[in-house]
Coordinates of C-alpha atoms and ligand atoms in Angstrom, one line a residue:
M67 CA 116.6 92.2 137.1
G68 CA 117.4 89.1 135.3
V69 CA 115.2 87.1 135.0
S70 CA 114.8 83.9 133.5
L71 CA 111.4 82.7 131.0
V72 CA 109.8 79.6 130.1
C73 CA 108.2 78.0 127.0
T74 CA 104.7 76.3 127.4
G75 CA 106.0 74.8 124.4
C76 CA 109.1 72.5 125.0
G77 CA 109.9 73.9 128.6
E78 CA 112.8 75.1 127.6
Q79 CA 114.2 78.0 129.8
V80 CA 115.3 81.2 127.4
D81 CA 117.4 84.1 129.4
D82 CA 116.6 86.4 127.8
E83 CA 113.8 88.7 129.6
K84 CA 113.6 90.5 126.8
A85 CA 112.3 87.5 124.5
L86 CA 108.3 87.4 124.1
R87 CA 108.5 84.1 121.9
C88 CA 111.0 80.7 122.1
P89 CA 113.9 80.7 119.9
G90 CA 113.9 76.9 119.9
C91 CA 109.2 76.3 119.1
D92 CA 107.8 79.3 118.8
G93 CA 105.7 78.7 121.7
P94 CA 105.1 82.1 123.8
L95 CA 107.5 82.9 127.1
E96 CA 106.5 82.7 130.9
L97 CA 107.3 83.3 134.1
P98 CA 108.2 80.3 136.4
E99 CA 105.9 79.7 138.7
I100 CA 106.6 81.6 141.8
V101 CA 105.7 80.9 145.8
G102 CA 104.5 83.2 147.4
S103 CA 103.4 84.7 150.9
R104 CA 99.8 85.6 151.5
P105 CA 99.2 89.2 151.2
G106 CA 98.8 91.1 154.2
P107 CA 96.0 94.0 155.7
W108 CA 95.0 95.4 152.4
V109 CA 96.1 99.4 153.5
P110 CA 95.1 103.1 151.7
G111 CA 97.1 103.7 148.9
E112 CA 99.0 100.1 147.9
T113 CA 98.2 99.5 144.2
L114 CA 98.4 96.4 142.8
I115 CA 101.7 96.0 141.8
E116 CA 102.8 97.0 145.6
R117 CA 100.3 94.2 146.9
Y118 CA 100.8 91.4 145.2
K119 CA 105.1 92.4 144.5
D120 CA 106.0 88.9 146.3
F121 CA 104.6 87.2 143.2
F122 CA 106.5 89.8 140.4
P123 CA 109.8 90.1 139.8
F124 CA 110.3 94.2 139.8
A125 CA 112.8 96.3 141.5
N126 CA 109.9 98.8 142.1
G127 CA 106.6 98.6 142.1
R128 CA 106.3 102.0 141.0
A129 CA 103.7 103.2 142.2
D130 CA 103.9 106.3 139.7
L131 CA 103.6 104.8 137.1
S132 CA 99.7 103.2 138.6
L133 CA 95.9 105.1 137.3
G134 CA 94.3 102.8 139.9
E135 CA 94.0 99.6 138.4
G136 CA 92.3 96.2 139.6
F137 CA 90.9 95.1 142.3
T138 CA 87.9 95.2 141.0
P139 CA 84.1 94.2 143.0
L140 CA 83.2 90.6 143.0
V141 CA 79.3 91.5 142.7
K142 CA 76.6 88.8 143.2
L143 CA 74.6 87.9 140.1
D144 CA 71.9 86.4 142.9
G145 CA 68.5 86.6 140.2
I146 CA 70.3 84.9 137.5
G147 CA 72.6 82.6 140.0
K148 CA 69.3 81.3 141.0
R149 CA 67.6 80.7 138.9
L150 CA 70.5 78.6 138.0
G151 CA 70.8 76.6 141.2
L152 CA 74.0 78.2 141.9
S153 CA 74.3 78.1 145.3
V154 CA 75.9 81.1 144.7
L155 CA 77.2 83.0 140.9
W156 CA 79.5 85.9 141.4
G157 CA 80.8 88.5 138.5
K158 CA 84.0 89.8 138.6
N159 CA 83.7 93.7 137.4
E160 CA 87.3 93.8 134.8
G161 CA 84.7 96.6 132.7
A162 CA 86.1 99.1 136.8
N163 CA 89.6 98.9 135.7
P164 CA 91.2 102.7 134.4
T165 CA 90.6 102.3 130.7
W166 CA 87.7 99.5 132.0
S167 CA 89.1 96.3 131.1
F168 CA 91.2 93.6 132.0
K169 CA 94.2 94.7 130.1
D170 CA 95.1 97.4 132.3
R171 CA 96.9 94.6 134.4
G172 CA 99.2 94.0 132.4
T173 CA 99.6 96.3 130.4
L174 CA 101.7 98.6 134.1
A175 CA 102.9 95.0 134.6
G176 CA 104.6 94.4 130.7
V177 CA 105.2 98.3 131.3
I178 CA 107.2 98.2 134.8
H179 CA 109.2 95.7 132.8
A180 CA 110.0 97.5 129.5
L181 CA 111.3 100.3 132.0
E182 CA 113.3 98.0 134.9
S183 CA 115.1 96.5 130.9
G184 CA 115.8 99.6 129.2
Y185 CA 113.3 99.7 127.2
S186 CA 112.6 103.7 125.7
R187 CA 109.0 102.5 123.7
I188 CA 105.9 100.0 124.3
G189 CA 103.3 99.3 121.8
T190 CA 101.2 96.9 120.9
V191 CA 99.2 95.2 118.4
S192 CA 95.5 95.0 119.0
T193 CA 92.0 95.8 118.2
G194 CA 90.5 97.6 121.0
N195 CA 91.5 97.1 124.7
M196 CA 94.5 96.4 124.5
A197 CA 95.5 99.7 122.1
A198 CA 93.1 102.2 124.4
S199 CA 94.9 100.0 127.9
V200 CA 98.5 100.8 126.9
A201 CA 98.4 104.1 125.7
A202 CA 97.0 105.1 128.3
Y203 CA 99.5 103.7 130.4
G204 CA 101.7 104.8 128.2
A205 CA 101.2 108.5 128.7
K206 CA 101.3 107.8 132.5
A207 CA 104.4 107.1 131.4
G208 CA 105.9 109.7 129.4
L209 CA 107.1 107.0 127.2
E210 CA 107.2 107.4 123.4
T211 CA 104.3 104.7 122.1
V212 CA 102.5 103.1 118.8
I213 CA 99.6 101.5 118.7
L214 CA 99.2 99.4 115.4
V215 CA 95.3 98.4 114.0
G216 CA 94.1 96.8 111.1
R217 CA 93.4 98.9 108.7
G218 CA 89.8 97.8 108.6
L219 CA 88.8 98.8 112.1
P220 CA 86.0 101.4 112.6
R221 CA 86.5 105.1 112.5
E222 CA 84.2 104.3 116.8
K223 CA 87.1 102.6 117.4
L224 CA 89.7 104.6 116.0
G225 CA 88.7 107.8 118.9
P226 CA 89.1 106.1 122.3
I227 CA 92.7 104.8 121.5
A228 CA 93.7 108.5 119.6
M229 CA 92.7 110.7 122.9
Y230 CA 95.2 109.9 124.7
G231 CA 97.4 111.3 122.8
A232 CA 99.9 107.9 121.3
R233 CA 101.0 107.4 117.4
L234 CA 97.9 105.3 116.1
I235 CA 98.6 103.9 112.5
K236 CA 96.2 101.0 110.4
V237 CA 98.4 98.9 108.7
D238 CA 96.5 97.1 105.4
G239 CA 97.1 92.9 106.4
D240 CA 95.4 90.2 108.8
Y241 CA 96.3 91.0 112.3
G242 CA 98.0 88.5 113.1
R243 CA 100.3 88.3 110.7
L244 CA 101.4 92.0 112.0
Y245 CA 101.7 90.5 115.7
Y246 CA 104.3 88.3 114.6
E247 CA 105.9 91.6 112.6
S248 CA 105.1 93.4 115.4
L249 CA 107.5 90.9 117.0
R250 CA 110.0 91.2 114.4
L251 CA 110.4 94.9 114.0
A252 CA 110.4 95.5 117.7
K253 CA 114.1 93.2 117.8
D254 CA 116.4 96.2 116.8
R255 CA 114.3 99.3 117.4
N256 CA 113.7 98.6 121.1
I257 CA 110.5 98.8 121.8
A258 CA 108.7 96.4 123.9
F259 CA 105.2 95.3 122.0
I260 CA 103.3 94.3 124.8
N261 CA 101.5 92.3 123.2
S262 CA 97.9 90.0 123.8
D263 CA 100.2 86.6 125.1
A264 CA 103.6 88.9 126.6
P265 CA 105.2 87.0 129.0
F266 CA 104.5 90.0 132.2
R267 CA 100.9 90.9 130.1
V268 CA 99.4 87.8 131.0
A269 CA 101.6 88.1 134.4
G270 CA 99.4 90.9 135.1
S271 CA 95.9 88.0 134.7
R272 CA 96.9 86.2 137.4
T273 CA 95.7 89.8 139.2
I274 CA 92.6 88.2 138.8
A275 CA 92.7 84.9 140.7
Y276 CA 94.8 86.3 143.2
E277 CA 91.9 88.8 144.1
I278 CA 89.2 86.1 143.1
C279 CA 90.5 84.0 146.1
E280 CA 91.2 86.9 148.9
Q281 CA 87.4 88.2 147.8
L282 CA 86.4 85.0 149.1
N283 CA 88.7 85.0 152.6
F284 CA 91.4 82.3 150.1
T285 CA 87.8 79.7 149.4
V286 CA 87.1 79.6 145.1
P287 CA 84.5 78.6 143.4
D288 CA 82.9 75.5 141.3
W289 CA 83.8 77.4 138.4
V290 CA 85.3 80.1 136.8
L291 CA 84.6 80.4 133.0
I292 CA 86.7 83.4 130.8
P293 CA 86.5 84.2 127.6
V294 CA 88.6 83.4 125.4
S295 CA 90.7 85.8 122.7
A296 CA 95.2 85.8 121.9
G297 CA 94.5 83.1 125.1
G298 CA 96.4 85.1 127.7
N299 CA 93.8 86.1 130.0
F300 CA 93.2 82.2 130.3
R301 CA 96.3 82.0 130.8
G302 CA 96.6 84.5 133.6
I303 CA 93.6 83.8 136.1
A304 CA 94.7 79.3 135.6
R305 CA 98.9 80.2 136.9
G306 CA 97.3 83.1 139.8
F307 CA 95.0 80.4 141.7
R308 CA 98.3 77.5 141.1
E309 CA 100.8 79.4 142.5
F310 CA 98.0 80.6 145.3
F311 CA 97.3 77.0 145.5
L312 CA 101.1 76.4 145.8
S313 CA 102.2 79.1 148.4
G314 CA 99.3 77.1 150.3
L315 CA 96.6 79.8 150.6
I316 CA 94.1 78.2 149.2
D317 CA 93.3 75.1 148.9
K318 CA 92.0 73.8 145.3
V319 CA 92.2 74.9 142.4
P320 CA 88.7 76.0 140.7
R321 CA 87.3 74.2 137.5
L322 CA 88.2 76.6 134.4
M323 CA 85.7 77.0 131.5
A324 CA 87.7 78.8 128.1
V325 CA 84.7 80.5 126.1
Q326 CA 84.3 81.0 122.4
A327 CA 81.6 82.6 120.2
D328 CA 80.5 80.0 117.4
G329 CA 81.6 82.8 115.5
C330 CA 85.3 81.7 116.1
S331 CA 86.5 79.2 118.4
P332 CA 89.6 77.9 116.8
V333 CA 90.7 76.9 120.5
V334 CA 87.0 75.2 121.0
R335 CA 87.5 73.8 117.8
A336 CA 90.5 71.9 118.0
F337 CA 89.4 71.1 121.7
E338 CA 86.3 69.5 119.7
E339 CA 88.6 67.0 117.0
G340 CA 91.0 66.0 119.5
S341 CA 93.2 67.9 117.3
P342 CA 96.6 68.6 119.0
K343 CA 97.2 71.8 118.0
V344 CA 94.6 74.9 117.2
D345 CA 93.9 75.8 113.6
R346 CA 93.6 79.3 111.8
F347 CA 89.8 79.8 112.0
D348 CA 88.3 80.7 108.9
S349 CA 86.0 84.4 107.9
P350 CA 85.8 84.4 111.7
H351 CA 82.2 86.6 112.3
T352 CA 81.3 87.5 115.9
V353 CA 79.1 90.6 118.4
A354 CA 81.6 89.1 120.9
H355 CA 85.2 91.9 118.2
A356 CA 86.9 91.9 121.8
I357 CA 87.5 88.2 121.0
E358 CA 87.6 87.5 117.3
N359 CA 91.1 86.4 117.6
P360 CA 91.6 83.4 114.2
F361 CA 93.8 82.5 115.4
P362 CA 94.6 83.1 118.9
P363 CA 98.9 82.9 119.3
S364 CA 97.9 81.3 123.0
G365 CA 95.8 79.0 121.6
N366 CA 97.6 76.3 121.7
E367 CA 98.4 76.3 125.7
V368 CA 95.4 76.7 126.6
L369 CA 94.1 73.5 124.7
R370 CA 96.5 72.0 126.6
L371 CA 95.8 73.5 130.3
V372 CA 92.4 72.4 129.4
R373 CA 93.4 68.9 128.5
E374 CA 95.7 68.1 131.0
N375 CA 93.0 69.5 134.2
G376 CA 90.3 68.0 133.1
W377 CA 88.9 72.1 132.4
S378 CA 86.4 72.8 130.5
C379 CA 85.8 74.7 126.7
R380 CA 82.9 75.4 125.1
A381 CA 81.1 78.2 122.4
V382 CA 77.8 79.9 122.3
S383 CA 75.9 81.4 119.5
E384 CA 75.0 84.9 118.8
D385 CA 71.8 84.9 120.3
S386 CA 72.8 83.0 123.3
I387 CA 75.8 85.7 123.7
L388 CA 73.2 88.6 123.4
E389 CA 69.9 87.1 125.6
A390 CA 73.3 86.5 128.4
Q391 CA 74.4 90.7 127.8
R392 CA 71.0 92.0 128.8
E393 CA 70.5 89.5 131.6
L394 CA 73.8 90.7 133.3
A395 CA 72.3 94.5 132.4
M396 CA 69.5 93.0 134.3
E397 CA 71.9 92.9 137.6
G398 CA 73.1 96.1 137.0
L399 CA 76.1 95.6 134.8
F400 CA 76.8 95.9 131.0
V401 CA 79.3 94.3 130.1
Q402 CA 81.0 93.9 126.0
P403 CA 78.9 91.1 124.3
A404 CA 83.2 89.7 124.8
S405 CA 82.8 89.4 128.5
A406 CA 78.9 88.5 128.5
V407 CA 80.0 85.2 126.6
S408 CA 80.7 83.5 129.8
L409 CA 76.7 84.3 130.9
A410 CA 75.9 82.5 128.0
A411 CA 78.8 79.1 128.6
L412 CA 77.5 79.0 131.8
K413 CA 73.5 78.3 131.1
D414 CA 74.4 76.0 128.6
A415 CA 76.9 74.3 130.8
V416 CA 74.1 74.4 133.7
R417 CA 71.6 72.7 131.0
D418 CA 73.9 69.4 129.9
G419 CA 74.4 69.1 133.2
L420 CA 78.3 70.2 133.5
V421 CA 78.1 72.7 136.2
E422 CA 75.6 71.1 138.8
S423 CA 72.7 72.5 141.5
G424 CA 74.2 73.9 143.9
Q425 CA 77.6 74.2 142.4
S426 CA 79.3 77.1 142.9
A427 CA 80.5 80.0 139.5
A428 CA 82.2 83.3 138.5
L429 CA 81.8 85.4 135.7
V430 CA 85.6 86.7 134.5
L431 CA 84.0 90.0 133.0
T432 CA 86.4 91.5 130.7
G433 CA 85.1 94.7 129.8
S434 CA 82.3 97.7 130.0
G435 CA 79.7 98.0 127.2
L436 CA 80.8 100.3 126.8
K437 CA 82.8 100.2 125.2
Y438 CA 80.9 98.5 121.9
T439 CA 77.6 100.8 121.0
A440 CA 76.5 99.5 117.9
V441 CA 75.4 97.2 120.3
F442 CA 72.4 98.8 121.3
G443 CA 71.0 98.5 117.5
Q444 CA 71.3 94.7 117.8
H445 CA 68.6 94.9 121.5
D446 CA 65.1 95.6 121.6
L447 CA 65.5 98.2 123.7
T448 CA 62.5 100.4 124.1
W449 CA 61.2 103.6 125.3
E450 CA 58.1 106.3 126.7
E451 CA 57.6 109.8 125.6
S452 CA 54.8 112.2 127.3
T453 CA 54.8 115.6 127.2
L454 CA 55.1 117.5 130.5
E455 CA 50.9 117.6 131.0
N456 CA 50.4 114.3 131.1
L457 CA 53.4 112.9 133.1
G458 CA 51.5 112.4 136.3
N459 CA 49.0 110.0 133.8
A460 CA 52.2 108.2 132.3
L461 CA 53.5 107.8 135.5
D462 CA 50.2 106.5 137.0
R463 CA 50.1 104.0 135.0
R464 CA 52.4 101.0 136.3
Ligands
LIG280 C1 91.6 91.0 125.3 C2 89.7 90.8 125.9 C3 89.1 89.1 125.7 C4 90.5 88.1 125.8 O1 92.0 88.7 126.5 P1 92.7 87.3 125.4 O2 93.9 87.6 127.0 O3 93.0 87.9 124.4 O4 92.2 86.0 125.6 C5 87.8 89.0 126.2 N1 87.3 89.9 126.5 C6 87.4 91.3 126.4 C7 86.5 92.8 126.6 C8 88.9 91.4 125.8 O5 89.6 93.1 126.0
LIG281 ZN1 110.1 76.7 123.2

């Protein structure tokens, strides 16, 4: 394939397509910016990678490896939008992906890259959604797949990963160290680790931005709010809007907001302290488990993007996350707490006057609520009971 990668930290060009981080400064690597042409009318059966083939350096889009990822609905959230005084509020429902989170976009790109680069095994380090996604695509591709998780991962989170038949290894040690260790071990073993900020995983997230542009007929909302953990998805979406802008397909890039939970907000803290680098966040704890990464491998890059573009980042309280989750469900979208942070942040930003009335916004609703059913215990959910004989009366009561 012979694609060179660029370091997000020092700008160095790295001519090893298998590299995952910069040999010089250890920054995450990425694909160079790609300028492409406007996708034609969608043809039935067209896959995500085929649709945006101009923007991927693949020899073959490998439709045979697709599970139908992407092309997720952009849903109008009329009630919430009206209450907040916005002209329009959208929710990009990434729970509609094959393994119920946006991760599938980047996983497929990572798998195609692995195969084109001659890898024989794939793997990932993840606490949840990335693990399920890589396991699923590994199964589809018939590839030997290893999933490394932290030892503390509860049983109910292991089942949905193990189901796909990948090798699942619980490893003693914290997630941050496991990430670096996986890169070291993978090198000699010909395993493509599709981790949270692997260049092609991030490249896959660009398609969220491409789709939003297409779904709005090549316009963009004023704001796009994105939950941030490792930071790969934020980087990908930022890059996606920029590439469509450079390609002349949209006439401006929206303002992005990076959102974290108060209980684990290393990027927001660095931003507010004016610090040049993101430091490890001690004792992280939040109901938004899917974004509980205390030392995000792409944190510095998210920080830089937010600063350089005059974008925004903020953290939200536990109560506001649960409230936002319930509000979204009341509009028909049951998302993970990690996704609901986007609405919680939007409400705060409207209150502060940062997001102004009459503006438009889109929430990237990163994953399905069914991924984390333990949250039911934290909502005040009620139901009624009735005998069959009294059911008529019960229905008459309104
Ligand atoms: C992975 C994930 C995120 C965070 O994405 P990063 O690329 O790690 O920043 C947010 N929400 C959900 C549901 C996720 O699975
Ligand atoms: Zn570098």
